[in-house]
mmCIF file of C-alpha atoms in Angstrom:
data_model
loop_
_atom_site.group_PDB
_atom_site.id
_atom_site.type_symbol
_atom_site.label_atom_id
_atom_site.label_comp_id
_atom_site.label_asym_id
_atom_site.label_seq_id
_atom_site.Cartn_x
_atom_site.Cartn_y
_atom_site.Cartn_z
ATOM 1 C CA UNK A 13 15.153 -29.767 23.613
ATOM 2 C CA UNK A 14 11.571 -28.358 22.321
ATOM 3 C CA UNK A 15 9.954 -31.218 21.254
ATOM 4 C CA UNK A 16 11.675 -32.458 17.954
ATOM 5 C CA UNK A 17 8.268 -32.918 16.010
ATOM 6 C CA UNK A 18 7.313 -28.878 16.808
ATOM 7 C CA UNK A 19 11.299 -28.195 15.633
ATOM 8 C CA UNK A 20 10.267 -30.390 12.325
ATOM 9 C CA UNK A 21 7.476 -27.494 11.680
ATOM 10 C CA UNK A 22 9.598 -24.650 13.170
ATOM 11 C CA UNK A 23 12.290 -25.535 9.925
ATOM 12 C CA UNK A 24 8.591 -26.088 7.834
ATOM 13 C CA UNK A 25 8.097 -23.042 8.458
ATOM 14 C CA UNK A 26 11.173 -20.734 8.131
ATOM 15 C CA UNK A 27 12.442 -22.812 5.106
ATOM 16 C CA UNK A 28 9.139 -22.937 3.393
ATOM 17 C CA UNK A 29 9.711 -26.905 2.531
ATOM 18 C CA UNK A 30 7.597 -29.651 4.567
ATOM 19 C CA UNK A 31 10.195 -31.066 6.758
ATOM 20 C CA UNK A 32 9.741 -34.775 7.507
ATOM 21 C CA UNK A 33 11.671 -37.390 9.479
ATOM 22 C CA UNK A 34 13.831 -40.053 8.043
ATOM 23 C CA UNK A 35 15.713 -42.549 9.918
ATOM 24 C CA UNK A 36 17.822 -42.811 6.380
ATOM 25 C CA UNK A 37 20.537 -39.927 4.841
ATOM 26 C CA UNK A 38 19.260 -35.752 5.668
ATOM 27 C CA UNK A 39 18.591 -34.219 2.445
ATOM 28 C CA UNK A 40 19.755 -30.735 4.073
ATOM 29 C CA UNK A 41 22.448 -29.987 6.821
ATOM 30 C CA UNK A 42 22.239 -26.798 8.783
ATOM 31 C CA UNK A 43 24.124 -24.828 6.658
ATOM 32 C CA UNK A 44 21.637 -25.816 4.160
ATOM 33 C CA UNK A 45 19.192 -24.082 6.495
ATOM 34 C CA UNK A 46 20.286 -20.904 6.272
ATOM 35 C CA UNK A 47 21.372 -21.312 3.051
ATOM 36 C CA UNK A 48 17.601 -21.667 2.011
ATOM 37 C CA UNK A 49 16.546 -18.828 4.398
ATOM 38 C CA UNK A 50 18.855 -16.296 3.479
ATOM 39 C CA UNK A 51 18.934 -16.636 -0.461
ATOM 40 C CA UNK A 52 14.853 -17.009 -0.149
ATOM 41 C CA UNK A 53 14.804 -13.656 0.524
ATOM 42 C CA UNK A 54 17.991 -11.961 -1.445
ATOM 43 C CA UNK A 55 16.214 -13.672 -4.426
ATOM 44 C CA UNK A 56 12.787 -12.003 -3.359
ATOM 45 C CA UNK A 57 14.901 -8.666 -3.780
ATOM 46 C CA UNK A 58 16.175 -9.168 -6.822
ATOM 47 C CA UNK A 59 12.756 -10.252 -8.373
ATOM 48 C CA UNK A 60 12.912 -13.903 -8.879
ATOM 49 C CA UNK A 61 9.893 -16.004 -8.249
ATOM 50 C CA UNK A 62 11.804 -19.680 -7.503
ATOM 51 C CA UNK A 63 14.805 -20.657 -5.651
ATOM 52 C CA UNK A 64 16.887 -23.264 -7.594
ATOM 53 C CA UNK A 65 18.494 -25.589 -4.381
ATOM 54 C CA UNK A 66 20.477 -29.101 -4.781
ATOM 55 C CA UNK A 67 19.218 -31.834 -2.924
ATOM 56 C CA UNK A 68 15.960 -30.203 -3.115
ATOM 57 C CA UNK A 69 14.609 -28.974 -6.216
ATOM 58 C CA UNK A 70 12.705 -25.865 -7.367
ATOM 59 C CA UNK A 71 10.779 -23.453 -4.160
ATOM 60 C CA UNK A 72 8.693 -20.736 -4.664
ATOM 61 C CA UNK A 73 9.269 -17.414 -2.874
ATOM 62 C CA UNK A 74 5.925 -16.636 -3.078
ATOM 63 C CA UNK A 75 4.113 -16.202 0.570
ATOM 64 C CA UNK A 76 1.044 -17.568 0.900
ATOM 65 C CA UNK A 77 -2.473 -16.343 2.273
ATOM 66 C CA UNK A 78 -2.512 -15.787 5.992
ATOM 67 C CA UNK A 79 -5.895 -16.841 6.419
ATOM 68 C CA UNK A 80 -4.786 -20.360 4.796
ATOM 69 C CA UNK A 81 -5.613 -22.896 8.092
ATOM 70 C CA UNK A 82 -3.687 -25.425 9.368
ATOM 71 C CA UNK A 83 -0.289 -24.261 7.431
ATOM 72 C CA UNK A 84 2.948 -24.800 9.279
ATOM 73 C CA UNK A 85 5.123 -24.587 5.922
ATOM 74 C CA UNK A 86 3.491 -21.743 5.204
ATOM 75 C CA UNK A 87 5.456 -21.040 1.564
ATOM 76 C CA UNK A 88 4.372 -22.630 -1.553
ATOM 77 C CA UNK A 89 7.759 -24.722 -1.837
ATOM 78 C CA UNK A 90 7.998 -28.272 -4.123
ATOM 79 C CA UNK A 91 6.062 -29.640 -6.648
ATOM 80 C CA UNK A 92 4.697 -32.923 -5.746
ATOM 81 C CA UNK A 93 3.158 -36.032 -7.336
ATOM 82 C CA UNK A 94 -0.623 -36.334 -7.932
ATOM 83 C CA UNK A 95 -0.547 -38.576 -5.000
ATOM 84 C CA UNK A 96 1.091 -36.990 -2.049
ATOM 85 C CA UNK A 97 -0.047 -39.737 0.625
ATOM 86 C CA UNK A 98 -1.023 -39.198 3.912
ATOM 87 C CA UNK A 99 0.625 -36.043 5.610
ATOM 88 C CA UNK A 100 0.255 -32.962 8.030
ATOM 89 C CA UNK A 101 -3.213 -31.621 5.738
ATOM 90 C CA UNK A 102 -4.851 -30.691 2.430
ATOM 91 C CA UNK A 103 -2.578 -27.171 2.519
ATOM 92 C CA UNK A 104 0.810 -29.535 2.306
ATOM 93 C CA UNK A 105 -0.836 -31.921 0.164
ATOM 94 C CA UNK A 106 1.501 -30.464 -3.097
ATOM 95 C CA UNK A 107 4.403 -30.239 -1.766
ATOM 96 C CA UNK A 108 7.205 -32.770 -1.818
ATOM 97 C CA UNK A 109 8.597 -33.344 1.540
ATOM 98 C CA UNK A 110 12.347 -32.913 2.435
ATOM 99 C CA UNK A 111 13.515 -35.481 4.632
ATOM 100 C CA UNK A 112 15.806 -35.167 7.648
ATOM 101 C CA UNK A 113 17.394 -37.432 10.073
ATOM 102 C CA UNK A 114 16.892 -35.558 13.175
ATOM 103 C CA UNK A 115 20.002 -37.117 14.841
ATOM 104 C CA UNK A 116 22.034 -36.000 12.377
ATOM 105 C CA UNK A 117 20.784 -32.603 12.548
ATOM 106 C CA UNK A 118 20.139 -31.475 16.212
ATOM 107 C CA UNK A 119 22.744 -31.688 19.080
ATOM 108 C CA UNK A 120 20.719 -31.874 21.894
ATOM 109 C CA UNK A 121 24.199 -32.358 23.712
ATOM 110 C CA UNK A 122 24.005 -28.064 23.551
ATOM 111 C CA UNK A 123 20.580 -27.230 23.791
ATOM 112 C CA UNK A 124 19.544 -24.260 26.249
ATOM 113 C CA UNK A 125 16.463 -23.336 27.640
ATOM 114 C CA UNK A 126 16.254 -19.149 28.090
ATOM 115 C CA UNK A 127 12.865 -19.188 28.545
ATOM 116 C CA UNK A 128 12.968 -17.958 31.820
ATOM 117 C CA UNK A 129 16.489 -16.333 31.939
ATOM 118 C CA UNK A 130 16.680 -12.408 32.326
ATOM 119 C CA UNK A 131 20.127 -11.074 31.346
ATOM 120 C CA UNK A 132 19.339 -7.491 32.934
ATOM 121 C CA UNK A 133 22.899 -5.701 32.576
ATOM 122 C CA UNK A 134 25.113 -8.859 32.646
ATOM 123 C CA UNK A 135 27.301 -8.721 29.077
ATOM 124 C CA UNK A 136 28.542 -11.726 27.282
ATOM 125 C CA UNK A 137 31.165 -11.593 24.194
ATOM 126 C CA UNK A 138 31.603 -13.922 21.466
ATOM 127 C CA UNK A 139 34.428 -13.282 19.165
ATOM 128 C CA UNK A 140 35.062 -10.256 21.005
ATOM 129 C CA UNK A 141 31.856 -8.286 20.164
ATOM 130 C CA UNK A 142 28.438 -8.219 22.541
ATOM 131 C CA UNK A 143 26.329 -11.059 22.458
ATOM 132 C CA UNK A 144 22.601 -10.402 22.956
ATOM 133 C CA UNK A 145 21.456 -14.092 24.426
ATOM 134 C CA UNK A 146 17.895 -15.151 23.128
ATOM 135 C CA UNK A 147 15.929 -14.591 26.713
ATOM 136 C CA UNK A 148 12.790 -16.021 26.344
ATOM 137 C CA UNK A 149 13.718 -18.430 24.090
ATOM 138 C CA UNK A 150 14.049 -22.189 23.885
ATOM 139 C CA UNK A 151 16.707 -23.170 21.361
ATOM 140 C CA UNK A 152 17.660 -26.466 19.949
ATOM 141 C CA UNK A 153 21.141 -26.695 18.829
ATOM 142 C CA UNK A 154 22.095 -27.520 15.407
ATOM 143 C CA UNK A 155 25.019 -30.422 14.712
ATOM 144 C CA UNK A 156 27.653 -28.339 13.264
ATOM 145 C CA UNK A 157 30.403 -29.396 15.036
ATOM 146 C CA UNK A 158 33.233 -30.456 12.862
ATOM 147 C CA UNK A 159 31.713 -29.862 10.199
ATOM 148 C CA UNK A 160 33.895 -27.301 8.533
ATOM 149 C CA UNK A 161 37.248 -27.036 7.140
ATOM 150 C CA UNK A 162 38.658 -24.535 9.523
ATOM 151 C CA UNK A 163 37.589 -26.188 12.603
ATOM 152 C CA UNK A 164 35.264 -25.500 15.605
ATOM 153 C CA UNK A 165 36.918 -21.564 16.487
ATOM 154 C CA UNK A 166 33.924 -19.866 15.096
ATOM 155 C CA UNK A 167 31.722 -21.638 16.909
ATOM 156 C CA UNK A 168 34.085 -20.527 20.761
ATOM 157 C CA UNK A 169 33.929 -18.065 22.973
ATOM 158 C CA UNK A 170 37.601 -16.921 22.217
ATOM 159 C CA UNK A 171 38.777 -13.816 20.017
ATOM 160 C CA UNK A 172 38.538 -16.394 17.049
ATOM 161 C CA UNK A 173 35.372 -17.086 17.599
ATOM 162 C CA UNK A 174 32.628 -15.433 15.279
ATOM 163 C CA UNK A 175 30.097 -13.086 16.496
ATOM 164 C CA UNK A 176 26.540 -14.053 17.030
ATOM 165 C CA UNK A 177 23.845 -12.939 14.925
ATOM 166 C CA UNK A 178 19.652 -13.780 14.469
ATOM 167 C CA UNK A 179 17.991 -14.121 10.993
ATOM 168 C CA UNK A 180 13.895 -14.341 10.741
ATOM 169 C CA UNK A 181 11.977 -14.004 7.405
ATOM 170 C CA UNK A 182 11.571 -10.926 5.509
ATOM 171 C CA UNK A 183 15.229 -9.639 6.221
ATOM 172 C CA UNK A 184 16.377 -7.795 3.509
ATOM 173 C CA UNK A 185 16.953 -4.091 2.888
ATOM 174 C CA UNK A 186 13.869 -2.541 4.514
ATOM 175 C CA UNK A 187 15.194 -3.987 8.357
ATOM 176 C CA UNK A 188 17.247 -0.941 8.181
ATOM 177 C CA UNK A 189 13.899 0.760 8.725
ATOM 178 C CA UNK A 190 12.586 -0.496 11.872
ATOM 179 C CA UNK A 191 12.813 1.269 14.721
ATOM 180 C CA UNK A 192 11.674 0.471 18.022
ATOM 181 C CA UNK A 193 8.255 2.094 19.504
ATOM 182 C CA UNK A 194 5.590 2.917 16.814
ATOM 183 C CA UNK A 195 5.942 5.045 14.018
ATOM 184 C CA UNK A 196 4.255 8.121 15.569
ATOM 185 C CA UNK A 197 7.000 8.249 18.813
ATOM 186 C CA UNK A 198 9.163 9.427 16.528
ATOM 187 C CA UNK A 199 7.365 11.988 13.980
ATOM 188 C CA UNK A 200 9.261 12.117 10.594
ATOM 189 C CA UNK A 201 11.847 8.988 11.682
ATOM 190 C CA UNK A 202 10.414 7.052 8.037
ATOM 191 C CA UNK A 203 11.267 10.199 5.515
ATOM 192 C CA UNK A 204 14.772 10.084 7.744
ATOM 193 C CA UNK A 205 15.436 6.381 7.073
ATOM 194 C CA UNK A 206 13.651 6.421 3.419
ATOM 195 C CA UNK A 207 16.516 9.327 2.523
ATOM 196 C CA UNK A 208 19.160 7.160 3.512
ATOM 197 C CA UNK A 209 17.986 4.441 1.442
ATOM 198 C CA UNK A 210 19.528 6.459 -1.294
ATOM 199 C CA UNK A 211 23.049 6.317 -0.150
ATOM 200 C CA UNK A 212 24.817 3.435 -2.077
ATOM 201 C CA UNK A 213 26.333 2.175 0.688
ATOM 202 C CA UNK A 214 22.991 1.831 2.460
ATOM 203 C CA UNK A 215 20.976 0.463 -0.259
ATOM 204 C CA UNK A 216 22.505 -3.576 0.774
ATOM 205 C CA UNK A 217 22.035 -6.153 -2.117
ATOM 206 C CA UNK A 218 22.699 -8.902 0.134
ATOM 207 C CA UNK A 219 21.764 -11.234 2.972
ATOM 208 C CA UNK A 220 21.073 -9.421 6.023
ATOM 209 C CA UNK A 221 21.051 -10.560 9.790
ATOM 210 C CA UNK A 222 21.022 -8.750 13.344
ATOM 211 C CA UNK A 223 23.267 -9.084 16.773
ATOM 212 C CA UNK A 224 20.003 -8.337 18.788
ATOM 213 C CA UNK A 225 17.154 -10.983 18.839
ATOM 214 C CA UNK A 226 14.807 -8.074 19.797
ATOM 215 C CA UNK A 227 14.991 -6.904 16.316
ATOM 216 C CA UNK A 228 15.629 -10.432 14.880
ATOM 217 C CA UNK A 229 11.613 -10.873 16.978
ATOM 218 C CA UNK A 230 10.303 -8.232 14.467
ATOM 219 C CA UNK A 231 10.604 -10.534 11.661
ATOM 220 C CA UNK A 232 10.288 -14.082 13.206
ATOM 221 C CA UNK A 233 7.807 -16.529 11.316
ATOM 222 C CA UNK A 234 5.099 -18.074 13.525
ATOM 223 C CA UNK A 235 2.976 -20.921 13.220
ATOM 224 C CA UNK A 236 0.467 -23.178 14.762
ATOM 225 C CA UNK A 237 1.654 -26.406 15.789
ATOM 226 C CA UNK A 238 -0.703 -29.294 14.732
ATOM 227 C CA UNK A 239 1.343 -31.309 17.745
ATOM 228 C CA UNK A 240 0.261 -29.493 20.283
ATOM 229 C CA UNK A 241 -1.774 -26.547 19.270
ATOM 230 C CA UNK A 242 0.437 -24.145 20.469
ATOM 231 C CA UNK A 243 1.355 -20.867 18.178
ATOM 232 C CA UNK A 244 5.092 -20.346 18.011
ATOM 233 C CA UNK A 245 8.048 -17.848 16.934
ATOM 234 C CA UNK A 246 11.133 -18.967 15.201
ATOM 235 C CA UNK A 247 14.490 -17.407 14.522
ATOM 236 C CA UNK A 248 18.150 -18.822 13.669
ATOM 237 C CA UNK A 249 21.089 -18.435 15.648
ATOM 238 C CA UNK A 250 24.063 -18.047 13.231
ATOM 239 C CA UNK A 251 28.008 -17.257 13.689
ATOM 240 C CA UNK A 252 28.629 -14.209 11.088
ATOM 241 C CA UNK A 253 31.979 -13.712 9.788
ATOM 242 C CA UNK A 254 33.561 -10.259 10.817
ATOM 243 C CA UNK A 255 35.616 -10.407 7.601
ATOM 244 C CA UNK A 256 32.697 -10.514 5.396
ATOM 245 C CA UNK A 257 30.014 -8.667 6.916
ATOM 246 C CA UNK A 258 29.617 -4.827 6.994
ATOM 247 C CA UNK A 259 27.172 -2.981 8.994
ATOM 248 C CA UNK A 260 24.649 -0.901 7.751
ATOM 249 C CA UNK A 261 23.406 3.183 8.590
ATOM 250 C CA UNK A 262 22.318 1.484 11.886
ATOM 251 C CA UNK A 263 25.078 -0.438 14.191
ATOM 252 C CA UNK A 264 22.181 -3.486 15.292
ATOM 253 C CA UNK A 265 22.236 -4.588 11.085
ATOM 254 C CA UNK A 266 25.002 -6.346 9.208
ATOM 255 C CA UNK A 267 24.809 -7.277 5.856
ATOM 256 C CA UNK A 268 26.481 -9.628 3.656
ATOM 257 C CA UNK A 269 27.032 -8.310 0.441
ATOM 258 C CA UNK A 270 26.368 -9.944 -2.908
ATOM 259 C CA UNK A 271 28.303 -8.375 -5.868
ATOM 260 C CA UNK A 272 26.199 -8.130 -9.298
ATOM 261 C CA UNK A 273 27.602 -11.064 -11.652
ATOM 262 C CA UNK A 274 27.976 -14.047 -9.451
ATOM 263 C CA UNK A 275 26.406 -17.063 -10.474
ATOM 264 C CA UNK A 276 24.394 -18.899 -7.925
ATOM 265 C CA UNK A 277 27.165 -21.223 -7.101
ATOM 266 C CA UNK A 278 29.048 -18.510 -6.292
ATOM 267 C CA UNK A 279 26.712 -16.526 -4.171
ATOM 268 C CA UNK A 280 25.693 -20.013 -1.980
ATOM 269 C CA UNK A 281 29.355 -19.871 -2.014
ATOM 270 C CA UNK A 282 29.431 -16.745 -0.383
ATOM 271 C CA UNK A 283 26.607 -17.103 2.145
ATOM 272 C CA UNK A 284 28.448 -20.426 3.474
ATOM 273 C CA UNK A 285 31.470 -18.492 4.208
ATOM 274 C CA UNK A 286 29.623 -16.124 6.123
ATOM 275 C CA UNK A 287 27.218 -17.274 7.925
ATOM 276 C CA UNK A 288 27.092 -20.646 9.827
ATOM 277 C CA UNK A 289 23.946 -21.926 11.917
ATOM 278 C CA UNK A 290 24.009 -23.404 15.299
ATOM 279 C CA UNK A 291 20.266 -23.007 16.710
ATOM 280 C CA UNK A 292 17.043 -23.521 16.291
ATOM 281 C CA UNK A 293 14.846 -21.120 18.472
ATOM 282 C CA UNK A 294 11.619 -21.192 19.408
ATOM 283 C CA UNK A 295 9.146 -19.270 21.267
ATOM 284 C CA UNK A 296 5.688 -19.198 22.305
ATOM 285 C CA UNK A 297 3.771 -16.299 20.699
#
């Protein structure tokens, strides 16, 4: 397992909350996580400025400045006390930590190190579909194991089991426009994808996510560890569900759609039923 203090500001940093260790009760469970990561940004969409999140409180969605040093949580997230206490720096010092037992919430029984695995043409299924592994990746595995009503299937190998899919930050509609290569190898390719924006179909209010981690790299967060100094990528590793998700113009995107009129216990409702995190990874950038 990466070293659980650098996975504390690896979920700092894609959640946009400062993640602290408790030895006492989690105030988020992996579900939470992507829960938090995926509404962050279907909220963004639809204009909102705060996420409203139990356990939690009020976040902003707001990103911050770049150039801010020494940032791991890099989002404006909770309002804190006039008194923060000791912590990470004067760029967390307003925000109200969210604490998390990390044996409660890692399984380090299932980590896996890819870091130095090459796949080349070998092809892996899960849930019947190709599974893209994260090569180059370190990822710590999330404690989700009987954890849901329906059992442990999704989370197999077998034709029950869910297909794998990679979420970073800034997923939302305009993922369908990425291509690989730069913009000039393929002269007019923006107008192409821009036009098919317009097609209702296309247009995706919902929570998006990708089966290939090469795309999923595109819109990783990174940040500087202040445990070791090192600058690092994060992603999730999720289980989508094939009955809810529909893929976009282009066969690497699946979104999750979100009809107009649902409440927002109704669309964290929806996001838990189709997508489910397992891992954490990371990656030297």
């Amino acid at each position: 397992m990466p070293d659980p203090r650098v996975c504390l500001e690896a979920l700092s940093a894609l959640s946009g909350c400062r993640v602290e260790s408790t030895p006492g009760r989690s105030q988020i469970q992996p579900q939470d996580l992507v829960n938090i990561v995926a509404l962050r940004e279907f909220y963004k969409q639809e204009g909102l400025q705060e996420l409203d999140y139990p356990s939690i409180g009020t976040m902003s969605l707001q990103d911050p400045d770049p150039d801010e040093p020494d940032l791991y949580g890099p989002a404006p997230s909770l309002t804190a006390g006039p008194d923060p206490g000791p912590g990470p720096g004067p760029a967390l010092a307003d925000r109200k930590p969210v604490k998390l037992n990390p044996e409660d919430f890692f399984h380090p029984q299932y980590d896996y190190d890819f870091t130095r695995i090459q796949d080349g043409d070998r092809r892996f299924l899960r849930g019947n579909e190709q599974y893209v592994r994260p090569c180059g990746w370190d990822r710590a595995a999330l404690r989700v194991t009987q954890r849901y009503a329906d059992g442990d299937g999704w989370l197999g190998t077998g034709r029950d089991a869910w297909p794998v899919s990679y979420q970073g930050h800034g997923m939302d509609g305009s993922i369908i426009l990425v291509r690989g290569g730069e913009p000039e190898d393929e002269p007019g390719y923006l107008e192409a994808a821009a036009a098919r924006l317009t097609e209702r179909r296309t247009q995706g209010r919902g929570v998006y996510s990708t089966p290939d981690v090469r795309l999923a790299e595109k819109f990783c967060k990174t940040f500087r560890s202040q445990v070791d100094g090192k600058k690092y990528k994060v992603l999730l590793q999720n289980r989508i569900n094939p009955e809810t998700r529909s893929q976009c113009q282009r066969e690497d995107v699946w979104v999750v759609y979100i009809q107009e009129g649902l409440n927002d216990v109704q669309t964290r409702a929806l996001v838990e039923d189709a997508i489910r995190p397992y891992g954490l990874l990371l990656k030297e950038a």
